Structure formats: structure tokens, C-alpha cells
Amino acid sequence: MRLVDWHTGAVTVSPSPTHKSGPLGPQEMATAAVMSSFTVALTVIGVLVPMAAILQVVAAIPMSVVALRYRTRALVTSAVAGTLVGFVAAGTQTAITVASAALLGGLVGRAKRKKQGLFGVLVTSMVVGPALGALTVLMLLVLVPLRELFLETLRNTFEGISRLLERTSALQGVADVIRTGSTAVLDNWWWWAGGSIAFGIVTGTLFAWLILTAILDRLSTIPIPEPLAPSTDDEIGPLPVTLSAVGFRYPGSATSALTGVDLRIETGEFVAIVGHNGSGKSTLTRILAGLEPSEGTVDRPGSTGLGRYGGTAVVLQRPESQILGTRVADDVVWGLPPGDSRPDVEALLDEVGLGGMGARDTASLSGGEMQRLAVAAALARRPALLIADEATAMIDASGREHLVTLLAELPRRHQMSVVLVTHHVSETVAADRVVHLHEGYRVQHDTTWMQARTENPAALHDNSSERLLELSGVEHTYNRRTPWSQAALNGIDITVKRGEGVLVLGGNGSGKSTLAWIMAGLTGPTSGTAQLGGKAMTSRVGEVGLAFQHSRLQLQRRTVSEDIAAAAGPETGSATVSAAMDAVGLDRSLAARDIDSLSGGQMRRVVLAGLIARRPRMLVLDEPLAGLDPPGRDDIIGVLAGLRDRGVAIVVISHDVDGMDTVCSRTITMADGHIVSDSILGSVHS
């Protein structure tokens, strides 16, 4: 089963919660696999890299997280997988270290999950330790060659230590004691082997508890998102669906995200949902996908069947996060249950405009092609309801037009309905009806809310300012010197002056995002130079503020105020945070809100507020207006224009130019990693 998390866009395999009994759920298996990989990686680095042995202690953390949040069988699965991979990757010592990390981390994590204290975990270790010691002794008794190898290794170890000590005359007596003692140990090896394992587990558990307990206490306060639709065997029937006086309030929020919403969706409809950022659009689509409302009722014939045949499918903003297969054809069927009802992959690809591309590497697709692939994967499950939440936000105008045309035609071709959340007025034209939300309420639709201003108070600023950022002969190649090398930039020459506004245009795959990372110093060019004030950009990271295309990846703290303060730097006061929120149009009441409860547009504003609070000399903004409603776009454009007036250079990387003449006086157009034009902004309107 293939599902997508609404906050991060990350794909999971199932919405199933942790099961009390029965086989492992896909969520448990996915977590076990990821955490075992972390443990192996940390262990291998600790073995191979000098002075990195501390990482072998840290390796217990991922395993303790599995034990903290899931059943013991998930921990066992993770431990077995990690031990086998560790053995294959780096031999016996690594495998033993991984197994030890799983044991100690597992004991502590399980104790924290069951709310046991130090006494409880020590009692458990006093049972587990002797049991494993006895099991080891039994194994050595049965496996004679292994026992002989073990004893010979032990004998050589004692002898080597004794000879090393004999080189110092003062330690001759100690060497004799070790040599004499080794005979007693070898003659009674079963006591020594079993006892040392038991003692090691008990003492190791004690130290693991002291090290891990603070970490796990912090992690236990982070809630595990509840699934949108609980696993159920009910008959699948998402449509028709009727919402009556539906409301929803997120935990810890002082206000409701939705209030008194009435809505009915029949089979065969193409419905558009519009509204300002934070108006409740995504919350409404989550309820359509199976989230239980806080108030009101939702009536449908059966379950939503999220991710299942004949149920509900979801396509989100970030197409690359929804792609799991390495080939296009593989991704279409990824996660489908085995059986005779396999879809005609080529026919699906033809339907979404990807005909003949089944053998293509998914990493080679453009943003628009990735979204089409996500739609094909959704159609492979023959959904009755397809939800596209801002699915067009990250693709260029041409790709957006083609995708909306495809979505509008689907209800005519199949027994299904499509719900599209959008901010673009052109995307609502083909809709059978438009649902307009405002501050959580459904209101009468009014197209004037979508009309953006095109004021141009001071687009052409003084161009005689000092040179700030200079790129000369910049080229960049990914996976250089490998068969998978791919040129992203070729011979880029750009100069950005103080207070200048530059708009960088280009289709998906033209090199815009790579250019943004080089401008911010996060990536060094393969050849050529990128300098800020005459010094290499890579040595001045942080002096140019960069807003990522996907805002959620840039937000690292739990609440809005914490994230803005962290982005602004140390010793940032509440006054600075409040001023930054005001500057980007964020209500101060959101300061204490959890980041994951924000809409995509609100997240984008939080990122920008953090950058503004840092007072940079230059900002590079990758798709800063994506996911914003027209009034929100106007607000951000006004903020950026004000920053230019104060001497901050602004580089905007975008697919569209609506309203950008307020901020930018110059346009650079890119294609295939080259600059094809560098001109006054007005020329892009022609």
C-alpha cells in the first residue's frame, strides 16, 4: 500500500498503526529497516575511522527508538537485518557490535515504552544477560570447531598480552600472573564465557540507560502522527461523500482549522478547492481522505480505502518524494499487492502523457513528468477519489496546464472524482464547481480574491551599485567521473549588485536550483569561480540567505518562534522574531504553533521570516511564491521590494513572472544549464 504524508510529502508504505498482535505492519517494517541501516552505518564508521569509536555507542540510539515506539518483534527484525548486513559489510566484529547495540538499545527503549525505571531495566538485564551467556556456552559445547577456534583465539590473546608486558622488566610479575590465570580461564572456559557475557550485558545496560534515557525522554514527547484512515476490513466506498457541519481543530491549537463545513461530492466530478493560505484547504482534503473530524459527520458508503484498490489516492506538491521505483514502469506498480489484477502499465503511461517512457530512470524526469508519473501510480489503484493537493505548485506553466487538463479529463474517462486544491484561477475554469474556504469556513466563491496586484513602484533601481556576487565560468556536474555524470551548469557568468533584483527563469531541469545552491555557497562549482565580496562563496556560507524550494525541509524546530529565532542566530530576542513575523504577514498568534500544523504557504513565510531576521546582504529564493494564494503573493512581493529598497540584493528563481516586476528589474532565462538571455524584466511579457 502506497501513501503520502501530508506535512512532509514523504511516501510511506501503509497508514497502518502499530499492531497489538499479528505480523509486522508496513510502518513497523519500514522503520525497522531504516533504523537498522543507521546502526550499521554508525558501527562501520566507528570501526574503520580512527577516533570514531564513540559512534559505536551512538549506534544504540536508532535501535532504542524502534523499541520505544514499536513492538519487540520490530526490534528483533531490525536487529537481525542489521547484524546480517553488518557481517556482510565489515565482518564478524561489526556484526557483533550491531547485535550488541540492538540488545542494549532495545532493553532501554522497551523499558521506556513500558514506563519502567532503572530498577526495572536492570532486573530485565539480569535475566537476559545470564540467559544469553548460557546460550553462548551451549552453542560452543555443541559446535566443537567453533569452540576450538574460540579457545585458541583466547589463548593467543593472553599469550600476546603476556609477551608484551614482559618487554618491561617491572611488569614481569604481571605477565606471569596473566599467563597463570589464563590457564585457569581456559580450563573453566564455560564459567568465564557465560559470566563475562552476563556481566557485560548488565553493566552495558546500566551505561546505556544513563546515556540514552535523556534522548528517549525527548523523543517520547514527539507525537507519532495518527493515520488518516485506520486499517479496516470494511468495504471500500469513498464516494459519494457528504460532510455535515464538519469542524476540525489540531491538538494544542487555540482555533479551529475548519468550522461548520457542508459539502457533498458525487462520482464523476472535478472539484476545485481554493482559499487563502491557512484557510483550511489541506485539512478539508485530509478529512476527505479519512481523517476523523473534531465535530460534525462524514457519511460515505464504506471506508476511504486510502492507497487501496477502488479507494482514495493522493498526489501532492513534491513529485520526487512520491517516487519509489528506479524505473518509470516500476514506480507505477510499486506497492501494489500481488495478484491477477495488475494494471496495463503502458496504457496508464500513455494516458498521462508518458508513453514509451517505461524504461526511463525516474531521476531523469522533469518536475512535470514526475507529477504525471505520480498520477499514473495513483490510477494504477483504480481510485474512486483522487485528491491533488497543490500538485501543480512546483512545475512550470506548461507542465501545470497539461497536468490540470489531465486531471479534468479523468472523471470523464473513469468512474471517479478528482479534487484539486489550487491557487491559480486558470486551474478552476475546467472545474464542475469551486469550493471556497476562508478562515476555516466555506464561503461564496469570489474570483476577485485571486486577482494579484501588478503595481510597479520602483522596478528599475540604480544599477551603479557595488558588485556583490560574481559568478565566472561556473560549471557543475553531478556524479562527476562516473558513468552517471550529468552536467547541470555550463559556463555561467552572472554579476549581482547591491540592492539589485534578478529573476531567474527556466523550465524544469534547466539548472536553476543548482545555481541557487552555488550562489548560497552550499555547493562549490566543478569549475569556475563563485565569489561574494571577492572571497569564495563556499567560505562565506550563511552570508547569502537561501530559501529552499520545499520549505518543510528547511524548518528544523518544533514551533514557529523557535524556528525563526534559530534561523536568525544566537541571542535573538522575541522582539526580533515578532518583527520578522510582521514583515512576512504572519499573525503573531502563530508563534507557538507547531510547524507541522501550518499550511504550505505559512511554512514558506516562516522560512522567509527567519532569513529576514538574520539581516542578510543578499537573498536567493527558490520558488518563493509556490503554494501562496494571490494576496499572500502580494504580501511576499511587497516584503521583497522593501528589502531591495534597504539595499538587500534579491535573486528569485521561479517558473512564473506574475508580480515580479515589483521586485526584479532584470531577467535571466536558463535552458539546459546555459544562460540563453539576460535582459530587462519587461521583455518576458512579450
XYZ file of C-alpha atoms in Angstrom:
686
model
C 0.000 0.000 0.000
C 1.427 3.386 -1.025
C 0.587 6.548 0.918
C 1.952 10.046 1.334
C 2.442 12.124 4.489
C 0.581 15.447 4.058
C 3.129 17.523 6.005
C 6.414 16.336 4.514
C 5.334 14.790 1.239
C 7.257 11.659 2.227
C 5.964 8.344 0.964
C 5.140 5.568 3.394
C 4.033 2.097 2.527
C 0.893 1.963 4.621
C -1.184 4.004 7.038
C -1.344 1.112 9.483
C -0.725 1.946 13.140
C 1.352 -0.196 15.461
C -0.450 -3.519 15.823
C -1.101 -5.183 19.174
C -0.776 -8.619 17.587
C -0.218 -10.284 14.261
C 2.584 -9.824 11.747
C 4.571 -6.641 11.427
C 2.782 -3.781 9.753
C 4.442 -1.973 6.844
C 5.101 1.075 9.041
C 6.942 -1.094 11.564
C 8.912 -2.828 8.836
C 9.891 0.443 7.174
C 11.066 1.942 10.481
C 12.972 -1.219 11.387
C 14.744 -1.184 8.030
C 15.742 2.478 8.243
C 16.956 2.275 11.838
C 18.969 -0.890 11.233
C 20.667 0.889 8.327
C 21.587 3.803 10.610
C 23.000 1.400 13.196
C 25.138 -0.425 10.629
C 26.420 2.843 9.153
C 27.415 4.235 12.554
C 29.072 0.952 13.536
C 31.066 0.613 10.318
C 32.299 4.218 10.598
C 33.247 3.589 14.220
C 35.274 0.504 13.223
C 37.017 1.947 10.179
C 37.616 5.606 11.059
C 40.254 6.434 13.686
C 38.964 8.276 16.769
C 35.355 7.498 15.774
C 34.791 4.589 18.162
C 32.282 6.720 20.103
C 29.890 6.190 17.202
C 29.575 2.553 18.271
C 27.908 3.846 21.434
C 25.689 6.188 19.422
C 24.695 3.198 17.276
C 22.390 2.029 20.069
C 20.147 5.093 19.626
C 18.352 4.001 16.405
C 17.608 0.584 17.887
C 16.314 2.138 21.099
C 13.931 4.278 19.026
C 12.479 1.145 17.402
C 11.964 -0.439 20.823
C 10.484 2.791 22.206
C 7.820 3.185 19.510
C 7.070 -0.308 18.265
C 6.701 -3.905 19.366
C 9.600 -6.140 20.392
C 9.260 -8.130 17.172
C 10.037 -4.954 15.195
C 13.233 -4.596 17.226
C 14.161 -8.254 16.583
C 13.588 -7.780 12.861
C 15.739 -4.651 12.832
C 18.480 -6.363 14.868
C 18.638 -9.466 12.676
C 18.687 -7.432 9.469
C 21.341 -5.071 10.803
C 23.546 -7.881 12.109
C 23.478 -9.729 8.771
C 24.207 -6.558 6.801
C 26.987 -5.640 9.226
C 28.564 -9.068 8.780
C 28.479 -8.787 5.001
C 29.728 -5.188 5.035
C 32.591 -5.387 7.537
C 32.874 -8.830 9.101
C 32.259 -10.541 12.409
C 33.335 -7.718 14.715
C 30.888 -5.286 13.123
C 28.077 -7.849 13.266
C 28.711 -8.410 16.981
C 28.768 -4.657 17.626
C 25.467 -4.171 15.780
C 23.878 -7.022 17.729
C 25.157 -5.526 20.996
C 23.784 -2.107 20.094
C 20.424 -3.684 19.299
C 20.386 -5.556 22.598
C 21.356 -2.652 24.845
C 19.319 -0.065 22.945
C 16.393 -2.448 22.823
C 16.420 -3.099 26.560
C 16.452 0.626 27.335
C 13.872 1.543 24.672
C 11.498 -1.215 25.758
C 11.813 -0.159 29.389
C 10.984 3.447 28.480
C 7.987 2.335 26.397
C 6.640 0.309 29.307
C 7.446 3.199 31.679
C 9.895 1.137 33.731
C 12.647 2.839 35.698
C 16.300 1.991 36.180
C 15.436 -0.819 38.578
C 13.120 -2.418 36.038
C 15.645 -2.330 33.201
C 18.381 -3.754 35.459
C 16.122 -6.642 36.502
C 15.420 -7.371 32.838
C 19.147 -7.268 32.012
C 19.853 -9.669 34.915
C 17.508 -12.144 33.250
C 18.620 -11.559 29.674
C 22.360 -11.493 30.469
C 22.660 -14.938 32.112
C 20.267 -16.399 29.539
C 22.440 -15.231 26.639
C 25.559 -16.360 28.483
C 24.098 -19.843 28.945
C 23.007 -19.917 25.295
C 26.528 -18.989 24.186
C 28.053 -21.751 26.313
C 25.571 -24.295 24.941
C 26.383 -23.242 21.372
C 30.128 -23.637 21.998
C 29.585 -27.071 23.553
C 27.654 -28.278 20.506
C 29.774 -26.621 17.815
C 33.183 -28.177 18.562
C 35.199 -26.480 15.759
C 33.841 -23.092 16.818
C 34.744 -23.826 20.440
C 38.273 -24.815 19.491
C 38.669 -21.631 17.439
C 37.315 -19.583 20.329
C 39.693 -21.152 22.871
C 42.685 -20.844 20.552
C 41.917 -17.169 19.984
C 41.586 -16.664 23.722
C 44.881 -18.474 24.398
C 46.741 -16.404 21.803
C 45.284 -13.203 23.219
C 46.503 -13.977 26.744
C 49.914 -15.040 25.448
C 50.254 -11.890 23.354
C 49.427 -9.658 26.306
C 51.916 -11.533 28.498
C 54.739 -11.182 25.974
C 54.021 -7.502 25.534
C 54.258 -6.933 29.280
C 57.485 -8.985 29.543
C 59.284 -6.346 27.475
C 59.236 -4.178 30.599
C 61.114 -5.778 33.471
C 58.920 -4.065 36.054
C 55.860 -5.805 34.594
C 57.351 -9.314 34.510
C 55.333 -10.312 37.566
C 52.095 -9.116 35.997
C 52.853 -11.130 32.859
C 53.369 -14.272 34.957
C 50.055 -13.712 36.747
C 48.194 -13.318 33.423
C 49.826 -16.434 31.996
C 48.946 -18.458 35.104
C 45.439 -17.045 35.218
C 44.838 -17.805 31.560
C 45.283 -21.500 32.282
C 42.510 -21.353 34.870
C 40.270 -19.429 32.496
C 40.825 -21.908 29.645
C 40.256 -24.906 31.912
C 36.950 -23.395 33.079
C 36.059 -21.529 29.903
C 32.288 -22.057 30.269
C 32.202 -20.021 33.500
C 34.324 -17.301 32.025
C 32.364 -17.072 28.724
C 28.918 -17.194 30.296
C 29.812 -14.945 33.222
C 31.552 -12.283 31.148
C 28.583 -12.058 28.772
C 26.116 -11.794 31.646
C 28.235 -9.173 33.449
C 28.809 -7.222 30.242
C 25.102 -7.045 29.438
C 24.146 -5.883 32.935
C 26.844 -3.196 33.137
C 26.320 -2.219 29.488
C 22.603 -1.783 30.098
C 23.336 0.467 33.054
C 25.596 2.725 30.981
C 23.157 2.655 28.042
C 20.365 3.767 30.368
C 22.431 6.691 31.626
C 23.349 7.731 28.073
C 20.075 7.088 26.243
C 17.379 7.946 28.752
C 17.567 11.731 28.187
C 17.441 11.244 24.418
C 14.462 8.915 24.590
C 12.625 11.203 27.010
C 12.948 13.967 24.414
C 11.820 11.691 21.588
C 8.843 10.393 23.547
C 7.362 13.903 23.606
C 7.234 13.975 19.797
C 3.857 12.566 18.762
C 3.557 9.817 16.180
C 1.122 11.077 13.528
C -2.099 9.137 13.570
C -3.061 7.530 10.258
C -5.640 9.349 8.163
C -7.723 6.221 7.863
C -7.347 3.378 10.392
C -6.701 -0.042 8.918
C -10.093 -1.626 8.361
C -11.672 -4.556 6.601
C -14.830 -2.567 5.839
C -15.997 -2.435 2.268
C -14.253 0.363 0.383
C -16.552 3.167 -0.710
C -15.205 6.735 -0.556
C -17.955 8.193 -2.778
C -20.430 9.748 -2.656
C -19.280 11.570 0.469
C -21.312 14.071 2.488
C -19.815 16.418 5.087
C -22.309 17.942 7.514
C -21.230 20.792 9.829
C -17.699 19.403 9.841
C -15.087 21.080 12.018
C -11.527 20.228 12.938
C -9.060 21.563 15.495
C -5.448 20.411 15.662
C -4.157 19.363 19.095
C -2.780 22.347 21.009
C -4.314 24.890 18.655
C -6.438 27.706 20.065
C -8.557 27.994 16.910
C -10.263 25.542 14.594
C -8.838 24.835 11.140
C -12.366 24.100 9.851
C -15.766 25.147 11.162
C -19.254 24.094 10.033
C -18.305 22.912 6.537
C -21.073 21.326 4.457
C -20.030 19.567 1.255
C -21.116 16.683 -0.959
C -19.015 15.113 -3.715
C -20.547 12.699 -6.212
C -18.833 10.299 -8.589
C -17.765 11.898 -11.873
C -16.990 15.400 -10.558
C -13.926 17.621 -10.931
C -13.962 19.881 -7.858
C -11.536 22.728 -7.183
C -10.838 23.916 -3.618
C -9.480 27.452 -3.241
C -8.759 29.873 -0.429
C -6.020 31.839 1.273
C -3.085 30.078 2.919
C -4.245 28.681 6.260
C -7.906 28.748 5.211
C -8.290 25.003 5.832
C -7.908 23.587 2.301
C -5.443 20.828 3.161
C -7.362 19.984 6.339
C -10.521 19.528 4.268
C -8.746 17.182 1.861
C -7.368 15.172 4.786
C -10.890 14.688 6.046
C -11.957 13.583 2.565
C -9.076 11.088 2.723
C -10.200 9.681 6.068
C -9.125 11.970 8.906
C -11.805 11.960 11.615
C -13.301 15.442 12.156
C -13.421 17.038 15.597
C -17.100 17.824 15.092
C -19.824 17.145 12.562
C -20.346 13.998 10.499
C -18.876 12.453 7.360
C -21.083 9.948 5.563
C -19.803 7.649 2.830
C -20.817 4.127 1.674
C -17.703 2.490 3.078
C -14.151 3.232 4.136
C -11.936 5.685 2.259
C -9.601 2.844 1.266
C -6.621 5.176 1.280
C -3.994 3.712 -1.044
C -6.092 0.625 -1.848
C -7.827 -0.589 -4.990
C -11.022 1.357 -5.602
C -10.347 3.731 -2.723
C -8.671 7.126 -2.353
C -5.386 8.220 -3.923
C -3.337 11.346 -3.208
C -0.945 13.432 -5.318
C 0.956 16.229 -3.538
C 3.260 19.180 -4.283
C 6.577 17.360 -4.291
C 6.503 14.709 -7.018
C 10.034 13.442 -6.338
C 9.059 12.441 -2.791
C 6.278 10.216 -4.118
C 8.508 8.233 -6.465
C 9.874 4.935 -5.145
C 10.797 2.917 -8.234
C 14.077 3.408 -10.076
C 12.366 2.970 -13.436
C 9.164 4.648 -14.558
C 7.339 1.354 -15.148
C 8.464 0.007 -11.768
C 7.159 3.053 -9.942
C 3.673 2.722 -11.416
C 3.182 -0.676 -9.769
C 5.319 -0.113 -6.664
C 3.431 -1.284 -3.584
C 0.578 -2.982 -5.425
C -0.481 -6.299 -3.877
C 0.319 -9.430 -5.899
C -2.490 -10.908 -7.930
C -4.093 -11.147 -11.318
C -5.339 -7.558 -11.376
C -2.059 -5.982 -12.472
C -2.634 -2.810 -14.481
C -1.627 -2.234 -18.075
C 1.382 -0.042 -17.338
C 1.919 1.128 -20.902
C -1.733 2.133 -21.236
C -1.509 4.141 -17.994
C 1.666 5.870 -19.128
C 0.043 6.707 -22.453
C -2.951 8.169 -20.643
C -0.833 10.561 -18.575
C 1.413 11.546 -21.478
C 4.434 9.387 -20.625
C 4.001 6.836 -23.400
C 7.155 4.891 -24.277
C 8.994 6.062 -21.143
C 8.569 2.915 -19.051
C 12.282 2.097 -19.146
C 13.404 5.643 -18.224
C 15.236 6.271 -14.972
C 12.846 8.182 -12.696
C 15.675 10.501 -11.616
C 15.903 11.791 -15.194
C 12.303 13.065 -15.276
C 11.359 16.731 -15.106
C 9.048 18.019 -12.371
C 6.018 17.911 -14.656
C 6.849 14.371 -15.792
C 7.239 13.282 -12.170
C 3.770 14.613 -11.349
C 2.339 12.736 -14.319
C 4.057 9.597 -13.040
C 2.507 10.164 -9.604
C -0.915 10.371 -11.281
C -0.223 7.146 -13.204
C 0.734 5.376 -9.969
C -2.496 6.643 -8.403
C -4.567 5.454 -11.370
C -2.983 2.010 -11.098
C -5.061 1.568 -7.939
C -8.262 2.424 -9.850
C -9.257 5.077 -7.257
C -12.796 6.300 -6.844
C -11.416 9.577 -5.448
C -8.178 11.287 -6.470
C -7.002 14.221 -4.329
C -4.414 16.577 -5.847
C -3.289 18.946 -3.083
C -1.275 21.774 -4.679
C 0.001 19.236 -7.208
C 0.822 21.974 -9.727
C 2.709 24.292 -7.367
C 6.238 23.128 -8.216
C 6.055 22.769 -12.006
C 6.343 25.292 -14.797
C 3.400 26.916 -16.562
C 3.398 24.481 -19.491
C 3.547 21.440 -17.209
C 0.854 22.945 -14.998
C -1.500 23.404 -17.935
C -1.019 19.840 -19.163
C -1.463 18.361 -15.678
C -4.697 20.263 -14.991
C -6.070 19.195 -18.392
C -5.268 15.591 -17.495
C -6.920 15.833 -14.064
C -10.038 17.453 -15.539
C -10.431 14.635 -18.077
C -10.058 11.763 -15.611
C -13.680 11.858 -14.281
C -14.889 11.630 -17.886
C -12.740 8.571 -18.603
C -13.152 6.651 -15.348
C -15.730 6.114 -12.620
C -14.036 8.546 -10.254
C -13.908 12.099 -8.981
C -10.953 14.490 -8.734
C -10.466 17.133 -6.040
C -7.825 19.758 -6.866
C -6.507 22.269 -4.324
C -5.084 25.275 -6.144
C -4.272 28.969 -6.015
C -4.299 29.512 -9.782
C -7.518 30.922 -11.232
C -6.838 29.274 -14.598
C -6.970 25.852 -12.945
C -10.522 26.388 -11.692
C -12.003 27.098 -15.141
C -12.472 23.432 -16.013
C -13.910 22.538 -12.584
C -17.546 21.481 -12.282
C -17.677 23.635 -9.157
C -15.368 25.568 -6.860
C -15.316 25.207 -3.063
C -14.024 28.421 -1.484
C -12.702 28.412 2.095
C -11.925 31.435 4.259
C -10.538 31.140 7.800
C -11.937 27.621 8.077
C -15.432 28.442 6.802
C -16.929 27.667 3.426
C -17.929 30.933 1.742
C -19.446 32.061 -1.521
C -16.824 31.784 -4.252
C -15.498 35.126 -5.471
C -12.859 35.183 -8.204
C -11.642 38.658 -7.186
C -9.633 37.141 -4.308
C -7.349 35.614 -6.922
C -6.501 38.838 -8.715
C -2.918 39.792 -7.932
C -1.755 43.388 -7.988
C 0.757 44.410 -10.630
C 1.958 47.653 -9.152
C 5.474 48.630 -10.114
C 6.620 51.393 -7.777
C 10.341 51.179 -8.331
C 11.288 48.252 -10.515
C 14.317 49.900 -12.067
C 16.736 50.662 -9.260
C 20.082 52.348 -9.555
C 22.348 49.927 -11.383
C 25.589 51.652 -10.408
C 25.831 49.910 -7.041
C 28.829 47.910 -5.884
C 29.319 44.356 -7.166
C 28.219 41.849 -4.547
C 28.108 38.328 -6.007
C 30.180 37.337 -9.037
C 29.990 34.010 -10.885
C 32.552 33.496 -13.623
C 32.728 30.471 -15.924
C 30.749 28.389 -13.448
C 30.154 24.777 -14.417
C 28.757 21.991 -12.294
C 28.460 18.265 -12.943
C 26.733 15.792 -10.655
C 28.337 12.344 -10.142
C 31.479 13.552 -11.877
C 33.872 10.871 -13.156
C 31.187 8.190 -13.005
C 29.027 6.625 -15.727
C 26.090 8.559 -14.209
C 27.652 12.012 -14.555
C 25.194 14.744 -15.506
C 26.056 18.332 -16.389
C 23.789 20.839 -14.628
C 25.513 24.158 -15.404
C 27.780 25.175 -18.291
C 29.750 28.433 -18.466
C 27.578 30.613 -16.212
C 28.637 34.273 -15.874
C 26.480 36.390 -13.536
C 27.117 39.541 -11.510
C 24.617 40.653 -8.854
C 24.976 44.151 -7.400
C 23.945 45.526 -4.044
C 20.182 46.093 -3.925
C 19.621 44.504 -7.337
C 16.629 42.299 -8.101
C 17.185 39.395 -10.505
C 14.564 36.936 -11.728
C 15.914 33.598 -12.971
C 13.521 31.735 -15.257
C 13.660 28.352 -16.919
C 11.879 25.048 -17.233
C 12.351 22.001 -15.002
C 15.873 20.666 -15.376
C 17.335 23.940 -16.682
C 19.783 24.235 -13.759
C 18.017 26.899 -11.675
C 18.142 25.070 -8.328
C 21.802 24.110 -8.786
C 22.554 27.771 -9.483
C 20.768 28.731 -6.248
C 22.882 26.356 -4.156
C 26.107 27.668 -5.711
C 25.028 31.266 -5.100
C 24.479 30.422 -1.422
C 27.821 28.613 -1.149
C 26.245 25.261 -0.224
C 27.660 23.709 -3.391
C 31.015 24.521 -4.937
C 31.203 24.714 -8.720
C 33.003 21.927 -10.555
C 34.950 24.655 -12.356
C 34.876 28.432 -12.453
C 34.507 30.789 -9.504
C 31.634 31.967 -7.292
C 32.653 34.872 -5.047
C 30.987 37.206 -2.578
C 32.905 40.392 -1.970
C 35.960 38.864 -3.629
C 36.004 35.699 -1.467
C 34.869 32.191 -2.441
C 31.192 31.635 -1.673
C 31.921 28.257 -0.066
C 33.879 30.089 2.647
C 31.038 32.548 3.297
C 28.110 30.203 3.859
C 25.329 31.983 5.733
C 26.006 35.448 4.349
C 23.598 34.777 1.496
C 20.189 33.620 2.716
C 18.721 30.719 0.756
C 15.059 29.691 0.819
C 14.673 26.130 -0.432
C 12.058 25.162 -2.954
C 10.486 22.826 -0.373
C 10.013 24.872 2.780
C 9.397 21.983 5.196
C 12.926 20.700 4.643
C 14.301 23.987 5.967
C 12.271 24.133 9.178
C 14.215 22.438 11.969
C 12.494 23.490 15.193
C 9.165 22.459 16.694
C 7.376 25.811 16.806
C 7.255 28.901 14.599
C 9.013 31.241 17.044
C 11.724 28.693 17.835
C 12.495 28.176 14.161
C 12.669 31.881 13.329
C 14.916 32.514 16.343
C 17.205 29.622 15.401
C 17.483 30.828 11.803
C 18.235 34.374 12.946
C 21.166 33.283 15.078
C 22.124 33.285 18.763
C 20.817 35.889 21.188
C 17.755 36.608 19.072
C 15.028 38.174 21.186
C 11.268 37.893 20.942
C 11.070 41.414 19.519
C 13.165 40.387 16.513
C 11.007 37.306 15.977
C 7.807 39.341 16.172
C 9.152 41.946 13.757
C 10.116 39.251 11.263
C 6.669 37.665 11.511
C 5.053 41.050 10.909
C 7.295 41.600 7.891
C 6.060 38.468 6.121
C 2.424 38.771 7.173
C 2.395 36.006 9.790
C -0.098 36.521 12.607
C 1.777 36.694 15.917
C -0.734 34.220 17.373
C 1.037 31.559 15.285
C 4.299 31.984 17.216
C 3.618 28.993 19.466
C 2.091 26.843 16.719
C 3.686 23.524 15.818
C 5.410 23.704 12.425
C 3.589 20.624 11.128
C 0.208 22.230 11.767
C 0.925 25.029 9.272
C -0.137 25.154 5.654
C 2.482 25.072 2.911
C 2.181 28.803 2.364
C 2.583 29.533 6.068
C 5.711 27.347 6.183
C 7.146 29.368 3.302
C 6.556 32.584 5.249
C 8.258 31.155 8.358
C 11.368 30.358 6.306
C 11.425 33.863 4.864
C 10.915 35.392 8.316
C 13.950 33.503 9.617
C 16.064 34.755 6.721
C 14.924 38.350 7.189
C 15.653 38.231 10.915
C 19.263 37.348 10.068
C 19.620 40.598 8.078
C 21.455 39.145 5.056
C 23.192 41.161 2.342
C 21.551 39.005 -0.284
C 18.653 36.545 -0.559
C 18.311 33.674 -3.030
C 14.736 32.432 -3.126
C 13.910 29.199 -4.959
C 10.208 29.299 -5.934
C 9.250 31.685 -3.085
C 5.666 32.117 -4.303
C 4.781 28.459 -4.832
C 1.825 27.424 -2.678
C 0.820 31.028 -1.890
C -2.596 32.473 -2.658
C -2.671 35.744 -4.662
C -2.973 38.021 -1.591
C -0.149 36.062 0.002
C 1.928 36.511 -3.131
C 1.302 40.248 -2.968
C 2.410 40.341 0.665
C 5.678 38.494 -0.019
C 6.368 40.569 -3.135
C 5.893 43.701 -1.042
C 8.322 42.388 1.589
C 10.953 41.614 -1.038
C 10.550 45.007 -2.693
C 11.044 46.647 0.712
C 14.219 44.647 1.296
C 15.583 45.846 -2.051
C 14.911 49.405 -1.039
C 17.104 48.787 2.021
C 19.977 47.535 -0.164
C 19.417 43.759 0.040
C 20.056 42.002 -3.267
C 17.251 39.637 -4.257
C 17.575 36.681 -6.633
C 14.250 34.968 -7.320
C 14.221 31.601 -9.063
C 10.754 30.898 -10.374
C 8.571 29.439 -13.094
C 6.323 32.469 -13.452
C 6.642 36.254 -13.541
C 3.304 37.494 -12.189
C 4.023 40.486 -9.979
C 7.791 40.001 -10.181
C 8.300 43.347 -11.926
C 7.717 44.902 -8.489
C 10.840 43.166 -7.152
C 13.109 42.454 -10.111
C 14.442 44.735 -12.809
C 16.421 42.060 -14.630
C 15.603 38.632 -16.009
C 17.952 35.724 -16.685
C 16.480 32.842 -18.661
C 18.121 29.412 -18.490
C 17.826 26.238 -20.560
C 19.885 23.041 -20.344
C 22.344 24.592 -17.919
C 23.067 27.651 -20.099
C 22.021 31.299 -19.903
C 20.028 31.963 -23.062
C 19.093 35.575 -22.261
C 19.851 38.326 -19.747
C 17.527 41.293 -20.128
C 15.181 43.825 -18.558
C 12.233 42.111 -16.867
C 9.613 43.676 -19.101
C 10.822 41.599 -22.035
C 9.431 38.406 -20.545
C 5.898 39.704 -21.008
C 6.233 39.968 -24.744
